[in-house]
PDB file of C-alpha atoms in Angstrom:
ATOM      1  CA  MET P   1     -59.485  25.785 -85.380  1.00 38.00           C
ATOM      2  CA  LEU P   2     -59.340  22.297 -83.934  1.00 33.00           C
ATOM      3  CA  ALA P   3     -57.566  23.616 -80.865  1.00 40.00           C
ATOM      4  CA  THR P   4     -60.284  26.207 -80.352  1.00 42.00           C
ATOM      5  CA  VAL P   5     -63.008  23.567 -80.608  1.00 37.00           C
ATOM      6  CA  ALA P   6     -61.146  21.282 -78.212  1.00 39.00           C
ATOM      7  CA  LEU P   7     -60.694  24.022 -75.632  1.00 35.00           C
ATOM      8  CA  ALA P   8     -64.315  25.028 -75.977  1.00 38.00           C
ATOM      9  CA  SER P   9     -65.477  21.470 -75.395  1.00 39.00           C
ATOM     10  CA  LEU P  10     -63.281  21.112 -72.324  1.00 37.00           C
ATOM     11  CA  SER P  11     -64.460  24.405 -70.865  1.00 40.00           C
ATOM     12  CA  PHE P  12     -68.139  23.578 -71.322  1.00 38.00           C
ATOM     13  CA  SER P  13     -69.930  22.082 -68.391  1.00 41.00           C
ATOM     14  CA  GLY P  14     -73.588  21.352 -68.246  1.00 42.00           C
ATOM     15  CA  PRO P  15     -75.977  22.252 -65.433  1.00 44.00           C
ATOM     16  CA  ALA P  16     -74.744  21.233 -62.013  1.00 44.00           C
ATOM     17  CA  GLY P  17     -77.703  18.965 -61.475  1.00 44.00           C
ATOM     18  CA  LEU P  18     -76.812  16.867 -64.500  1.00 43.00           C
ATOM     19  CA  ARG P  19     -73.192  16.210 -63.533  1.00 43.00           C
ATOM     20  CA  PRO P  20     -72.665  12.778 -61.950  1.00 43.00           C
ATOM     21  CA  THR P  21     -71.521  12.958 -58.376  1.00 42.00           C
ATOM     22  CA  SER P  22     -69.976  10.343 -56.155  1.00 41.00           C
ATOM     23  CA  ALA P  23     -71.595   9.599 -52.820  1.00 41.00           C
ATOM     24  CA  ARG P  24     -68.146   8.886 -51.411  1.00 42.00           C
ATOM     25  CA  ALA P  25     -67.042  12.433 -52.201  1.00 38.00           C
ATOM     26  CA  ASN P  26     -69.713  13.802 -49.879  1.00 39.00           C
ATOM     27  CA  VAL P  27     -68.650  11.601 -46.952  1.00 45.00           C
ATOM     28  CA  GLN P  28     -65.882  13.033 -44.828  1.00 54.00           C
ATOM     29  CA  MET P  29     -64.046   9.992 -43.497  1.00 63.00           C
ATOM     30  CA  ALA P  30     -62.211  10.535 -40.223  1.00 80.00           C
ATOM     31  CA  LYS P  31     -58.462  10.094 -40.348  1.00 80.00           C
ATOM     32  CA  SER P  32     -56.583   7.688 -38.134  1.00 80.00           C
ATOM     33  CA  GLN P  33     -55.005   9.367 -35.122  1.00 79.00           C
ATOM     34  CA  SER P  34     -51.978   7.076 -35.337  1.00 77.00           C
ATOM     35  CA  MET P  35     -51.602   7.337 -39.128  1.00 77.00           C
ATOM     36  CA  PRO P  36     -53.127  10.634 -40.341  1.00 79.00           C
ATOM     37  CA  PHE P  37     -52.560   9.707 -43.989  1.00 79.00           C
ATOM     38  CA  MET P  38     -55.003   6.767 -43.692  1.00 80.00           C
ATOM     39  CA  GLU P  39     -58.718   6.615 -42.990  1.00 83.00           C
ATOM     40  CA  CYS P  40     -59.741   5.428 -39.543  1.00 85.00           C
ATOM     41  CA  PRO P  41     -61.479   2.022 -39.580  1.00 82.00           C
ATOM     42  CA  PRO P  42     -65.206   2.501 -38.832  1.00 82.00           C
ATOM     43  CA  ALA P  43     -65.165  -0.032 -35.982  1.00 82.00           C
ATOM     44  CA  LEU P  44     -62.420   1.838 -34.122  1.00 86.00           C
ATOM     45  CA  ASP P  45     -64.373   4.727 -32.651  1.00 84.00           C
ATOM     46  CA  GLY P  46     -61.979   5.527 -29.794  1.00 81.00           C
ATOM     47  CA  SER P  47     -64.236   4.122 -27.064  1.00 83.00           C
ATOM     48  CA  MET P  48     -61.668   1.534 -25.959  1.00 86.00           C
ATOM     49  CA  ALA P  49     -58.521   2.436 -24.049  1.00 86.00           C
ATOM     50  CA  GLY P  50     -55.536   2.753 -26.362  1.00 85.00           C
ATOM     51  CA  ASP P  51     -57.658   2.952 -29.525  1.00 85.00           C
ATOM     52  CA  VAL P  52     -55.935   5.424 -31.851  1.00 85.00           C
ATOM     53  CA  GLY P  53     -57.251   3.997 -35.103  1.00 85.00           C
ATOM     54  CA  PHE P  54     -54.255   1.791 -35.815  1.00 88.00           C
ATOM     55  CA  ASP P  55     -55.412  -1.074 -38.023  1.00 84.00           C
ATOM     56  CA  PRO P  56     -53.559  -0.867 -41.361  1.00 85.00           C
ATOM     57  CA  TRP P  57     -54.667  -4.355 -42.431  1.00 86.00           C
ATOM     58  CA  GLY P  58     -58.315  -3.811 -41.566  1.00 85.00           C
ATOM     59  CA  PHE P  59     -58.726  -6.668 -39.103  1.00 85.00           C
ATOM     60  CA  SER P  60     -61.372  -4.804 -37.112  1.00 86.00           C
ATOM     61  CA  THR P  61     -63.418  -4.095 -40.243  1.00 85.00           C
ATOM     62  CA  THR P  62     -63.278  -7.710 -41.395  1.00 85.00           C
ATOM     63  CA  LEU P  63     -64.166  -8.971 -37.932  1.00 84.00           C
ATOM     64  CA  THR P  64     -67.218  -6.739 -37.545  1.00 85.00           C
ATOM     65  CA  GLU P  65     -68.414  -7.439 -41.090  1.00 84.00           C
ATOM     66  CA  LEU P  66     -68.357 -11.155 -40.275  1.00 82.00           C
ATOM     67  CA  GLY P  67     -70.447 -10.532 -37.162  1.00 82.00           C
ATOM     68  CA  GLY P  68     -67.604 -10.732 -34.650  1.00 80.00           C
ATOM     69  CA  ASP P  69     -67.241  -8.744 -31.450  1.00 81.00           C
ATOM     70  CA  LEU P  70     -64.322  -6.381 -30.835  1.00 85.00           C
ATOM     71  CA  LYS P  71     -64.708  -6.943 -27.089  1.00 85.00           C
ATOM     72  CA  TYR P  72     -63.438 -10.524 -27.501  1.00 85.00           C
ATOM     73  CA  VAL P  73     -60.417  -9.293 -29.485  1.00 87.00           C
ATOM     74  CA  ARG P  74     -59.682  -6.686 -26.813  1.00 90.00           C
ATOM     75  CA  GLU P  75     -59.940  -9.417 -24.147  1.00 90.00           C
ATOM     76  CA  ALA P  76     -57.337 -11.439 -26.057  1.00 89.00           C
ATOM     77  CA  GLU P  77     -55.052  -8.418 -26.414  1.00 92.00           C
ATOM     78  CA  ILE P  78     -55.184  -7.623 -22.694  1.00 93.00           C
ATOM     79  CA  THR P  79     -54.589 -11.274 -21.760  1.00 93.00           C
ATOM     80  CA  HIS P  80     -51.585 -11.601 -24.070  1.00 95.00           C
ATOM     81  CA  GLY P  81     -50.237  -8.282 -22.819  1.00 96.00           C
ATOM     82  CA  ARG P  82     -50.442  -9.414 -19.191  1.00 95.00           C
ATOM     83  CA  VAL P  83     -48.712 -12.707 -19.974  1.00 94.00           C
ATOM     84  CA  ALA P  84     -46.027 -10.831 -21.925  1.00 96.00           C
ATOM     85  CA  MET P  85     -45.387  -8.471 -19.000  1.00 97.00           C
ATOM     86  CA  LEU P  86     -44.852 -11.457 -16.708  1.00 95.00           C
ATOM     87  CA  ALA P  87     -42.673 -13.135 -19.354  1.00 93.00           C
ATOM     88  CA  ALA P  88     -40.520 -10.021 -19.777  1.00 94.00           C
ATOM     89  CA  ALA P  89     -40.016  -9.781 -16.022  1.00 93.00           C
ATOM     90  CA  GLY P  90     -39.189 -13.501 -15.894  1.00 89.00           C
ATOM     91  CA  PHE P  91     -36.726 -13.177 -18.745  1.00 89.00           C
ATOM     92  CA  LEU P  92     -34.785 -10.478 -16.917  1.00 89.00           C
ATOM     93  CA  ALA P  93     -35.066 -12.106 -13.484  1.00 88.00           C
ATOM     94  CA  THR P  94     -33.603 -15.441 -14.584  1.00 85.00           C
ATOM     95  CA  ASP P  95     -30.945 -13.716 -16.655  1.00 85.00           C
ATOM     96  CA  ILE P  96     -29.554 -11.994 -13.560  1.00 85.00           C
ATOM     97  CA  GLY P  97     -29.498 -15.305 -11.682  1.00 80.00           C
ATOM     98  CA  LEU P  98     -32.701 -15.335  -9.631  1.00 83.00           C
ATOM     99  CA  ARG P  99     -33.881 -18.885  -8.911  1.00 80.00           C
ATOM    100  CA  ILE P 100     -36.431 -20.734  -6.808  1.00 81.00           C
ATOM    101  CA  PRO P 101     -34.450 -22.491  -4.050  1.00 83.00           C
ATOM    102  CA  GLY P 102     -33.675 -26.137  -4.692  1.00 80.00           C
ATOM    103  CA  PRO P 103     -31.345 -28.260  -6.827  1.00 79.00           C
ATOM    104  CA  VAL P 104     -34.020 -28.964  -9.460  1.00 74.00           C
ATOM    105  CA  TYR P 105     -34.520 -25.290 -10.295  1.00 75.00           C
ATOM    106  CA  GLY P 106     -30.884 -24.347  -9.875  1.00 76.00           C
ATOM    107  CA  ALA P 107     -29.872 -26.741 -12.625  1.00 79.00           C
ATOM    108  CA  VAL P 108     -32.197 -25.121 -15.199  1.00 81.00           C
ATOM    109  CA  SER P 109     -30.537 -22.783 -17.702  1.00 82.00           C
ATOM    110  CA  SER P 110     -31.032 -19.032 -17.370  1.00 78.00           C
ATOM    111  CA  ARG P 111     -31.728 -18.840 -21.095  1.00 82.00           C
ATOM    112  CA  ALA P 112     -35.430 -19.181 -21.833  1.00 80.00           C
ATOM    113  CA  LEU P 113     -35.072 -21.080 -25.111  1.00 81.00           C
ATOM    114  CA  GLU P 114     -32.967 -23.712 -23.351  1.00 84.00           C
ATOM    115  CA  ALA P 115     -34.838 -23.731 -20.061  1.00 83.00           C
ATOM    116  CA  GLN P 116     -38.179 -24.690 -21.621  1.00 82.00           C
ATOM    117  CA  PHE P 117     -36.707 -28.052 -22.595  1.00 85.00           C
ATOM    118  CA  GLN P 118     -35.197 -28.620 -19.138  1.00 84.00           C
ATOM    119  CA  VAL P 119     -38.392 -28.167 -17.126  1.00 81.00           C
ATOM    120  CA  PRO P 120     -39.440 -31.507 -15.550  1.00 82.00           C
ATOM    121  CA  MET P 121     -42.564 -33.174 -16.940  1.00 88.00           C
ATOM    122  CA  GLU P 122     -44.227 -32.880 -13.529  1.00 88.00           C
ATOM    123  CA  ALA P 123     -43.831 -29.107 -13.693  1.00 85.00           C
ATOM    124  CA  TRP P 124     -45.298 -29.006 -17.217  1.00 90.00           C
ATOM    125  CA  ALA P 125     -48.277 -30.996 -15.935  1.00 95.00           C
ATOM    126  CA  GLN P 126     -48.817 -28.460 -13.148  1.00 94.00           C
ATOM    127  CA  ILE P 127     -48.598 -25.608 -15.642  1.00 92.00           C
ATOM    128  CA  GLY P 128     -51.040 -27.290 -18.027  1.00 95.00           C
ATOM    129  CA  ILE P 129     -53.609 -28.008 -15.311  1.00 97.00           C
ATOM    130  CA  SER P 130     -53.341 -24.475 -13.909  1.00 95.00           C
ATOM    131  CA  VAL P 131     -53.811 -22.905 -17.337  1.00 92.00           C
ATOM    132  CA  ALA P 132     -56.799 -25.141 -18.111  1.00 95.00           C
ATOM    133  CA  ILE P 133     -58.524 -24.236 -14.826  1.00 93.00           C
ATOM    134  CA  SER P 134     -57.865 -20.497 -15.166  1.00 89.00           C
ATOM    135  CA  GLU P 135     -58.985 -20.417 -18.800  1.00 88.00           C
ATOM    136  CA  GLY P 136     -62.131 -22.368 -17.938  1.00 90.00           C
ATOM    137  CA  ILE P 137     -63.023 -19.842 -15.244  1.00 86.00           C
ATOM    138  CA  ARG P 138     -62.155 -16.911 -17.518  1.00 84.00           C
ATOM    139  CA  SER P 139     -64.313 -18.194 -20.384  1.00 83.00           C
ATOM    140  CA  GLN P 140     -67.376 -18.079 -18.138  1.00 83.00           C
ATOM    141  CA  ASN P 141     -67.000 -14.289 -17.973  1.00 83.00           C
ATOM    142  CA  VAL P 142     -65.670 -13.472 -21.433  1.00 84.00           C
ATOM    143  CA  PHE P 143     -68.868 -14.335 -23.317  1.00 80.00           C
ATOM    144  CA  LYS P 144     -71.238 -12.452 -21.029  1.00 82.00           C
ATOM    145  CA  GLU P 145     -72.969  -9.449 -22.606  1.00 80.00           C
ATOM    146  CA  ASP P 146     -72.008  -7.067 -19.803  1.00 83.00           C
ATOM    147  CA  HIS P 147     -68.402  -8.275 -19.505  1.00 84.00           C
ATOM    148  CA  VAL P 148     -65.749  -5.553 -19.514  1.00 85.00           C
ATOM    149  CA  PRO P 149     -62.643  -6.859 -21.351  1.00 86.00           C
ATOM    150  CA  GLY P 150     -59.883  -7.709 -18.896  1.00 87.00           C
ATOM    151  CA  ASP P 151     -62.048  -7.306 -15.791  1.00 86.00           C
ATOM    152  CA  HIS P 152     -62.281 -10.617 -13.894  1.00 84.00           C
ATOM    153  CA  GLY P 153     -62.671  -9.243 -10.399  1.00 81.00           C
ATOM    154  CA  PHE P 154     -59.049 -10.029  -9.518  1.00 84.00           C
ATOM    155  CA  ASP P 155     -57.804  -7.103  -7.468  1.00 85.00           C
ATOM    156  CA  PRO P 156     -56.357  -8.460  -4.201  1.00 86.00           C
ATOM    157  CA  LEU P 157     -54.649  -5.157  -3.336  1.00 86.00           C
ATOM    158  CA  GLY P 158     -57.777  -3.094  -3.972  1.00 86.00           C
ATOM    159  CA  PHE P 159     -56.305  -0.719  -6.549  1.00 85.00           C
ATOM    160  CA  LYS P 160     -59.644  -0.114  -8.265  1.00 83.00           C
ATOM    161  CA  ALA P 161     -61.381   0.792  -5.008  1.00 83.00           C
ATOM    162  CA  LYS P 162     -58.702   3.411  -4.321  1.00 85.00           C
ATOM    163  CA  MET P 163     -59.341   5.246  -7.587  1.00 87.00           C
ATOM    164  CA  LYS P 164     -61.241   8.472  -7.044  1.00 84.00           C
ATOM    165  CA  SER P 165     -62.838   8.898 -10.468  1.00 88.00           C
ATOM    166  CA  ASP P 166     -63.693   7.169 -13.746  1.00 88.00           C
ATOM    167  CA  GLU P 167     -60.998   9.238 -15.448  1.00 89.00           C
ATOM    168  CA  GLU P 168     -58.355   7.801 -13.129  1.00 90.00           C
ATOM    169  CA  TYR P 169     -59.605   4.287 -13.914  1.00 88.00           C
ATOM    170  CA  LYS P 170     -59.470   4.980 -17.665  1.00 89.00           C
ATOM    171  CA  THR P 171     -55.926   6.294 -17.256  1.00 91.00           C
ATOM    172  CA  MET P 172     -54.877   3.047 -15.586  1.00 91.00           C
ATOM    173  CA  GLN P 173     -56.552   1.045 -18.365  1.00 91.00           C
ATOM    174  CA  LEU P 174     -54.557   3.024 -20.927  1.00 92.00           C
ATOM    175  CA  LYS P 175     -51.311   2.436 -19.035  1.00 94.00           C
ATOM    176  CA  GLU P 176     -51.986  -1.294 -18.870  1.00 94.00           C
ATOM    177  CA  ILE P 177     -52.728  -1.670 -22.575  1.00 94.00           C
ATOM    178  CA  LYS P 178     -49.656   0.384 -23.560  1.00 95.00           C
ATOM    179  CA  ASN P 179     -47.344  -1.560 -21.260  1.00 96.00           C
ATOM    180  CA  GLY P 180     -48.850  -4.830 -22.477  1.00 96.00           C
ATOM    181  CA  ARG P 181     -48.238  -3.940 -26.118  1.00 95.00           C
ATOM    182  CA  LEU P 182     -44.672  -2.902 -25.330  1.00 96.00           C
ATOM    183  CA  ALA P 183     -44.089  -6.141 -23.418  1.00 97.00           C
ATOM    184  CA  MET P 184     -45.316  -8.262 -26.341  1.00 96.00           C
ATOM    185  CA  LEU P 185     -42.808  -6.561 -28.634  1.00 96.00           C
ATOM    186  CA  ALA P 186     -40.081  -6.820 -25.984  1.00 95.00           C
ATOM    187  CA  VAL P 187     -40.568 -10.556 -25.413  1.00 95.00           C
ATOM    188  CA  ALA P 188     -40.586 -11.226 -29.152  1.00 95.00           C
ATOM    189  CA  GLY P 189     -37.339  -9.264 -29.411  1.00 94.00           C
ATOM    190  CA  MET P 190     -35.769 -11.154 -26.497  1.00 92.00           C
ATOM    191  CA  PHE P 191     -36.625 -14.497 -28.075  1.00 91.00           C
ATOM    192  CA  ALA P 192     -35.260 -13.441 -31.469  1.00 92.00           C
ATOM    193  CA  GLN P 193     -32.120 -12.019 -29.884  1.00 91.00           C
ATOM    194  CA  GLN P 194     -31.463 -15.163 -27.894  1.00 90.00           C
ATOM    195  CA  LEU P 195     -32.179 -17.382 -30.892  1.00 89.00           C
ATOM    196  CA  VAL P 196     -29.604 -15.528 -32.998  1.00 91.00           C
ATOM    197  CA  THR P 197     -26.881 -14.827 -30.425  1.00 89.00           C
ATOM    198  CA  GLY P 198     -27.473 -17.531 -27.825  1.00 86.00           C
ATOM    199  CA  LYS P 199     -27.344 -14.867 -25.095  1.00 85.00           C
ATOM    200  CA  GLY P 200     -29.976 -13.398 -22.807  1.00 84.00           C
ATOM    201  CA  PRO P 201     -30.909  -9.683 -22.722  1.00 87.00           C
ATOM    202  CA  ILE P 202     -28.641  -8.905 -19.742  1.00 86.00           C
ATOM    203  CA  GLU P 203     -25.737 -10.859 -21.222  1.00 83.00           C
ATOM    204  CA  GLN P 204     -25.978  -8.714 -24.337  1.00 83.00           C
ATOM    205  CA  LEU P 205     -25.122  -5.626 -22.313  1.00 83.00           C
ATOM    206  CA  PHE P 206     -21.645  -6.863 -21.398  1.00 78.00           C
TER     207      PHE P 206
END
């Protein structure tokens, strides 16, 4: 008898209009392209090159909720990627023995973690002044409303002018951001490898 009553109570459902509904259930959240099992952050709408909805910690959501601008974050990502690509090339170049002519540079270690402490103070001063000037010039463009992240008009070989369509330009933007991300991981790996083994990336191969 009790079982019958229990089953009857479970099977009963009132009019559909009286059942509580969740607003969230009616919203179909898009899934992340990079991680299909997670929802795509609202701020990552795919308009930027390389945006595949990868933001597992929700940095983009927090940033936009606080009134920040994703364009500034993209500018930082592109800048760090470009520096990392140069650093990766420099890592490999010095590891195979390439040097600027002169006894001062020839005496510097080929291992980056050691070489940074062997650079003369005059050279560090030149580096510091150059970085300060370039960052000062860059900051004048970064905070403009119409600024395109990463575009500072530096194209001495005229690559952009040779592109025949917007699609070709977007393809190059995607290649740059992917190579920059890979370079950041590569440089971090090279530093960790050299810190643990005391050898450069080329030395590790032999």
